[in-house]
Coordinates of C-alpha atoms in Angstrom, one line a residue:
M1354 CA 59.2 30.7 142.7
A1355 CA 59.1 27.0 143.4
R1356 CA 57.7 23.8 142.0
S1357 CA 55.4 21.6 144.1
D1358 CA 55.7 17.8 144.5
T1359 CA 52.9 17.4 141.9
G1360 CA 54.9 19.5 139.3
K1361 CA 52.9 22.8 139.5
L1362 CA 55.0 26.0 139.2
L1363 CA 54.1 28.4 142.1
T1364 CA 54.9 32.1 141.9
V1365 CA 54.6 34.7 144.7
C1366 CA 54.8 38.5 144.1
N1367 CA 55.0 41.1 146.9
Y1368 CA 54.5 44.8 146.4
D1369 CA 55.6 47.9 148.4
P1370 CA 53.9 50.0 149.3
H1371 CA 50.9 47.7 150.1
T1372 CA 48.1 47.8 147.5
N1373 CA 44.3 47.4 147.5
F1374 CA 43.5 49.7 150.4
W1375 CA 39.7 50.4 150.6
G1376 CA 38.9 53.9 149.3
T1377 CA 42.1 54.3 147.2
Y1378 CA 41.2 52.5 144.0
W1379 CA 40.2 55.6 141.9
E1380 CA 43.5 57.3 142.8
N1381 CA 45.7 54.3 142.0
V1382 CA 43.9 52.1 139.3
K1383 CA 44.2 53.9 136.0
F1384 CA 42.6 52.3 132.9
K1385 CA 44.3 52.5 129.5
V1386 CA 42.4 55.0 127.5
E1387 CA 41.6 53.3 124.2
K1388 CA 41.3 55.4 121.1
V1389 CA 38.3 55.4 118.9
D1390 CA 37.9 56.5 115.3
V1391 CA 35.7 59.5 116.1
E1392 CA 34.6 60.2 112.5
L1393 CA 33.6 56.6 112.0
Y1394 CA 31.9 56.5 115.4
R1395 CA 29.9 59.6 114.5
K1396 CA 28.7 58.0 111.2
Q1397 CA 27.7 54.9 113.1
I1398 CA 25.7 56.9 115.7
L1399 CA 24.0 58.7 112.8
E1400 CA 23.1 55.4 111.1
H1401 CA 21.6 53.9 114.2
T1402 CA 19.7 57.1 114.9
N1403 CA 18.2 57.2 111.5
N1404 CA 17.3 53.5 111.7
F1405 CA 15.2 54.3 114.7
R1406 CA 13.7 57.5 113.1
K1407 CA 12.8 55.4 110.0
N1408 CA 10.4 53.4 112.2
H1409 CA 8.2 56.6 112.6
P1410 CA 6.3 57.7 109.4
Q1411 CA 6.8 61.3 108.3
V1412 CA 10.1 61.6 110.3
D1413 CA 13.1 62.4 108.0
P1414 CA 16.7 61.2 108.6
L1415 CA 19.2 63.5 110.2
V1416 CA 22.5 64.6 108.7
L1417 CA 25.8 65.1 110.5
D1418 CA 27.0 68.7 111.0
D1419 CA 30.6 69.4 111.7
A1420 CA 30.0 72.6 113.8
I1421 CA 27.4 70.8 116.0
S1422 CA 29.8 67.8 116.4
A1423 CA 32.5 70.2 117.6
F1424 CA 30.1 71.6 120.1
A1425 CA 29.1 68.1 121.2
Q1426 CA 32.8 67.0 121.4
E1427 CA 33.6 69.9 123.7
W1428 CA 31.0 68.8 126.2
A1429 CA 32.0 65.1 125.9
D1430 CA 35.6 66.1 126.7
T1431 CA 34.4 68.0 129.8
L1432 CA 32.3 65.1 131.0
A1433 CA 35.3 62.7 130.6
K1434 CA 37.6 65.1 132.5
N1435 CA 35.1 65.4 135.4
D1436 CA 34.1 61.8 135.0
K1437 CA 30.5 62.8 135.7
L1438 CA 27.4 62.5 133.5
E1439 CA 25.3 65.6 133.3
H1440 CA 23.7 67.9 130.7
R1441 CA 25.3 71.1 129.6
P1442 CA 23.9 74.0 131.6
K1443 CA 20.8 75.5 130.0
N1444 CA 22.4 78.9 129.7
A1445 CA 25.1 77.4 127.6
Q1446 CA 22.9 75.1 125.5
K1447 CA 22.3 75.9 121.9
F1448 CA 20.8 72.6 120.8
G1449 CA 18.8 69.6 121.9
E1450 CA 20.9 67.1 123.8
N1451 CA 21.2 63.5 124.8
V1452 CA 24.1 62.2 127.0
F1453 CA 25.3 58.7 127.8
M1454 CA 27.9 57.0 129.9
G1455 CA 29.1 53.4 129.7
S1456 CA 32.1 51.4 130.7
E1457 CA 32.5 50.1 127.1
I1458 CA 32.3 51.7 123.7
N1459 CA 29.6 50.6 121.3
E1460 CA 27.7 52.5 118.6
C1461 CA 24.5 50.8 119.5
W1462 CA 24.3 51.3 123.2
P1463 CA 23.6 55.1 123.4
T1464 CA 20.9 55.1 120.7
D1465 CA 19.4 51.8 122.0
Y1466 CA 19.3 53.1 125.5
W1467 CA 17.6 56.3 124.5
Y1468 CA 15.1 54.7 122.1
N1469 CA 14.1 52.0 124.5
E1470 CA 12.4 54.6 126.6
I1471 CA 9.5 54.1 124.1
A1472 CA 8.4 51.2 126.3
E1473 CA 7.6 53.7 129.1
F1474 CA 6.3 56.5 126.8
E1475 CA 2.7 57.6 127.3
W1476 CA 1.1 59.0 124.2
D1477 CA -1.5 60.8 126.3
N1478 CA 1.3 62.2 128.5
M1479 CA 4.0 63.0 126.0
E1480 CA 6.0 65.6 127.9
K1481 CA 7.0 63.6 130.9
E1482 CA 10.7 64.0 131.8
S1483 CA 11.6 60.3 132.0
T1484 CA 11.2 59.6 128.2
R1485 CA 12.8 62.7 126.8
H1486 CA 15.8 60.9 125.4
F1487 CA 13.4 59.0 123.1
T1488 CA 11.4 62.0 122.2
Q1489 CA 14.5 64.0 121.2
L1490 CA 15.9 61.1 119.2
V1491 CA 12.7 60.9 117.0
W1492 CA 11.8 64.6 117.1
K1493 CA 10.4 65.3 113.6
A1494 CA 11.6 68.9 113.3
S1495 CA 15.2 68.0 114.2
K1496 CA 17.3 68.0 111.0
K1497 CA 21.0 68.0 112.0
L1498 CA 23.1 65.9 114.4
G1499 CA 26.4 66.5 116.2
V1500 CA 28.2 63.7 118.0
G1501 CA 31.0 63.8 120.6
V1502 CA 32.7 60.9 122.3
A1503 CA 35.5 60.8 125.0
R1504 CA 36.8 58.5 127.7
S1505 CA 37.8 59.3 131.2
E1506 CA 41.0 58.3 132.9
Q1507 CA 38.9 55.8 134.9
G1508 CA 37.7 54.1 131.7
N1509 CA 34.2 55.5 131.4
W1510 CA 33.0 56.5 127.9
Y1511 CA 30.9 59.6 127.4
V1512 CA 28.7 60.2 124.4
V1513 CA 27.0 63.5 123.6
C1514 CA 24.5 64.0 120.8
N1515 CA 23.2 67.4 119.9
Y1516 CA 20.2 68.0 117.7
D1517 CA 19.2 71.0 115.6
P1518 CA 16.6 72.3 115.8
S1519 CA 16.2 71.3 119.4
G1520 CA 13.5 68.9 120.4
N1521 CA 11.3 68.5 123.5
V1522 CA 9.7 71.9 123.0
P1523 CA 6.7 72.3 125.4
G1524 CA 3.5 72.3 123.5
K1525 CA 5.0 70.8 120.3
F1526 CA 5.2 67.1 121.2
G1527 CA 2.1 66.1 119.4
D1528 CA 3.4 67.6 116.1
N1529 CA 6.8 66.0 116.5
V1530 CA 6.6 62.7 118.2
K1531 CA 4.9 60.2 115.8
P1532 CA 3.9 56.6 116.5
D1533 CA 6.1 53.8 115.1
Y1534 CA 3.4 52.7 112.7
D1535 CA 1.2 54.3 110.0
L1536 CA -2.4 54.1 111.0
N1537 CA -3.7 54.4 107.5
E1538 CA -1.3 51.7 106.2
Y1539 CA -2.4 49.5 109.0
R1540 CA -6.1 49.9 108.1
K1541 CA -5.4 49.2 104.4
K1542 CA -3.3 46.1 105.3
L1543 CA -6.1 44.8 107.6
L1544 CA -8.8 45.4 105.0
T1545 CA -6.8 43.6 102.3
A1546 CA -6.3 40.6 104.6
I1547 CA -10.0 40.4 105.7
N1548 CA -11.2 40.7 102.1
A1549 CA -8.8 37.9 101.0
L1550 CA -10.4 35.8 103.8
R1551 CA -13.9 36.8 102.6
K1552 CA -13.1 35.8 99.1
E1553 CA -12.2 32.3 100.2
Y1554 CA -15.7 32.0 101.8
H1555 CA -17.6 33.5 98.9
A1556 CA -18.3 36.9 100.5
E1557 CA -18.1 40.2 98.7
P1558 CA -15.3 42.6 99.7
I1559 CA -16.1 45.3 102.3
V1560 CA -14.8 48.9 102.5
L1561 CA -13.3 51.1 105.1
D1562 CA -15.7 53.8 106.5
E1563 CA -14.1 57.0 107.9
T1564 CA -16.7 57.5 110.6
M1565 CA -16.2 53.9 111.8
N1566 CA -12.5 54.4 111.7
K1567 CA -12.7 57.4 114.0
N1568 CA -15.0 55.6 116.4
A1569 CA -12.8 52.5 116.5
Q1570 CA -9.7 54.7 117.2
A1571 CA -11.5 56.4 120.0
T1572 CA -12.4 53.1 121.5
A1573 CA -8.8 51.8 121.2
E1574 CA -7.6 54.8 123.2
K1575 CA -10.3 54.3 125.9
Y1576 CA -9.5 50.6 126.1
S1577 CA -5.8 51.3 126.7
K1578 CA -7.0 53.1 129.9
G1579 CA -9.2 50.2 131.0
K1580 CA -12.4 51.8 129.8
V1581 CA -14.2 49.4 127.5
E1582 CA -17.3 51.4 126.4
F1583 CA -18.7 50.5 123.0
E1584 CA -20.9 53.0 121.1
P1585 CA -24.0 51.5 119.4
S1586 CA -22.6 52.9 116.1
L1587 CA -19.6 50.4 116.3
Q1588 CA -21.9 47.5 115.8
F1589 CA -20.0 44.2 116.1
C1590 CA -16.6 45.2 117.6
T1591 CA -13.5 43.1 118.3
V1592 CA -10.9 44.4 120.8
F1593 CA -7.5 42.9 121.3
Y1594 CA -4.4 43.6 123.3
S1595 CA -0.8 42.6 122.4
E1596 CA 2.8 43.4 123.1
G1597 CA 5.2 44.6 120.5
T1598 CA 4.7 45.7 116.9
D1599 CA 3.8 42.3 115.4
C1600 CA 0.1 43.3 115.5
V1601 CA 0.9 46.1 113.1
A1602 CA 2.6 43.8 110.5
N1603 CA 0.2 40.9 111.1
P1604 CA -2.9 42.1 112.9
T1605 CA -3.4 40.1 116.1
H1606 CA -7.2 39.9 115.7
L1607 CA -6.8 38.4 112.2
W1608 CA -4.5 35.8 113.6
F1609 CA -7.2 35.0 116.1
V1610 CA -9.7 34.8 113.3
N1611 CA -7.6 32.1 111.6
T1612 CA -7.2 30.2 114.9
Q1613 CA -11.0 30.1 115.3
E1614 CA -11.4 29.0 111.7
K1615 CA -9.4 25.8 112.3
A1616 CA -11.6 24.8 115.3
L1617 CA -14.9 25.7 113.7
D1618 CA -17.8 23.2 113.5
W1619 CA -19.7 24.2 110.5
K1620 CA -22.7 22.1 111.6
K1621 CA -23.0 24.1 114.8
L1622 CA -22.1 27.6 113.8
E1623 CA -24.3 29.3 116.5
D1624 CA -22.9 27.2 119.3
N1625 CA -19.2 27.8 118.5
K1626 CA -17.2 30.5 120.2
A1627 CA -15.9 31.8 116.8
D1628 CA -17.7 35.1 116.5
T1629 CA -14.7 37.0 115.3
F1630 CA -14.2 34.6 112.4
T1631 CA -17.9 34.4 111.4
Q1632 CA -18.2 38.2 111.6
A1633 CA -15.2 38.6 109.2
I1634 CA -16.8 36.4 106.6
W1635 CA -20.4 37.5 107.2
Q1636 CA -22.0 37.9 103.8
S1637 CA -24.3 40.9 104.5
T1638 CA -21.5 43.0 106.2
K1639 CA -20.5 45.9 103.9
K1640 CA -18.0 48.1 105.7
M1641 CA -15.6 48.2 108.6
G1642 CA -13.5 50.6 110.8
A1643 CA -10.2 50.0 112.6
G1644 CA -8.2 51.7 115.3
I1645 CA -4.9 51.0 117.0
F1646 CA -3.3 52.7 120.1
R1647 CA 0.0 52.2 121.6
K1648 CA 0.7 52.5 125.4
G1649 CA 4.2 51.8 126.3
N1650 CA 5.1 48.5 124.6
N1651 CA 1.5 47.4 124.4
F1652 CA -0.9 47.8 121.5
Y1653 CA -4.7 47.9 121.6
T1654 CA -6.5 47.2 118.4
V1655 CA -10.2 47.6 117.6
T1656 CA -12.1 46.5 114.5
C1657 CA -15.8 47.1 114.0
F1658 CA -18.2 45.9 111.2
Y1659 CA -21.5 47.1 109.7
P1660 CA -24.1 45.7 109.3
K1661 CA -23.5 43.6 112.4
G1662 CA -23.0 39.9 111.9
N1663 CA -23.5 36.8 114.1
L1664 CA -27.3 37.2 114.2
K1665 CA -29.2 34.2 115.6
G1666 CA -30.9 32.3 112.8
K1667 CA -28.9 34.0 110.1
F1668 CA -25.7 32.0 110.2
A1669 CA -26.6 29.6 107.4
D1670 CA -27.4 32.5 105.0
N1671 CA -24.2 34.4 105.8
C1672 CA -21.4 31.9 106.5
K1673 CA -20.5 29.7 103.6
P1674 CA -17.8 27.0 103.7
K1675 CA -15.0 27.2 101.1

């Protein structure tokens, strides 16, 4: 130890045997295994799991089960001992299972990691392997949850969740993996918003038509695959694409309607590119249908109206200012 001319205190330490040899870190660098309140952590995992399940209509919350948690803890301890992430062998597995490894402990990370697979989930290919953490997390028939957590000597945390009944059952995905929106509620919300707009412009309210709903839904699913084919029965049809769930809470195409409204020249209705707005307030329209389809993190929405609006020469009779 010595002090420099500028007043800095300099310290040199030497070690014997020599350290930091390549390839010897795992044998010589041991992390302090921090303790975690396992019971509290299990409750936190349960809470986060149920928050995600709540996003999916008709899917009930899970409850913690002590016996299943003991089963999960046994495997978490094994993973930490071996410091290797893998599922329990199938011949020893009694429940559905999700596993996670991370260098830090956080009650959000495992569930967030598993649920975020929804961005890659394909509703027309539900059983693919790469999104089975997500599907197990929201599996409708699962009722109980067990949680195990352990840390390896090298500092890696292992989290194991077991589910009963088990999810990811071949042939049962359609019954158990539900979209994170309620299609009927979406249709009602959209109808209410459109009728509120129609009232402002002196048009009578319209109603939902079940046949038009089915056709709109079929078109939304086709559109998600790049096939834009409109049946004559759809009449006037609006199709929109968006990312995220905002279009469910605040339908994207209705937002587009309001944007068109602000730029509309009422003296030149037929020359304006505001056909979505003018259709929404079209006086002689009596009913509508709506569909929405999710592909990954993208939403495709379709709304159709009958009788069709935006007919040349009929704008003055059907579109009234406030």
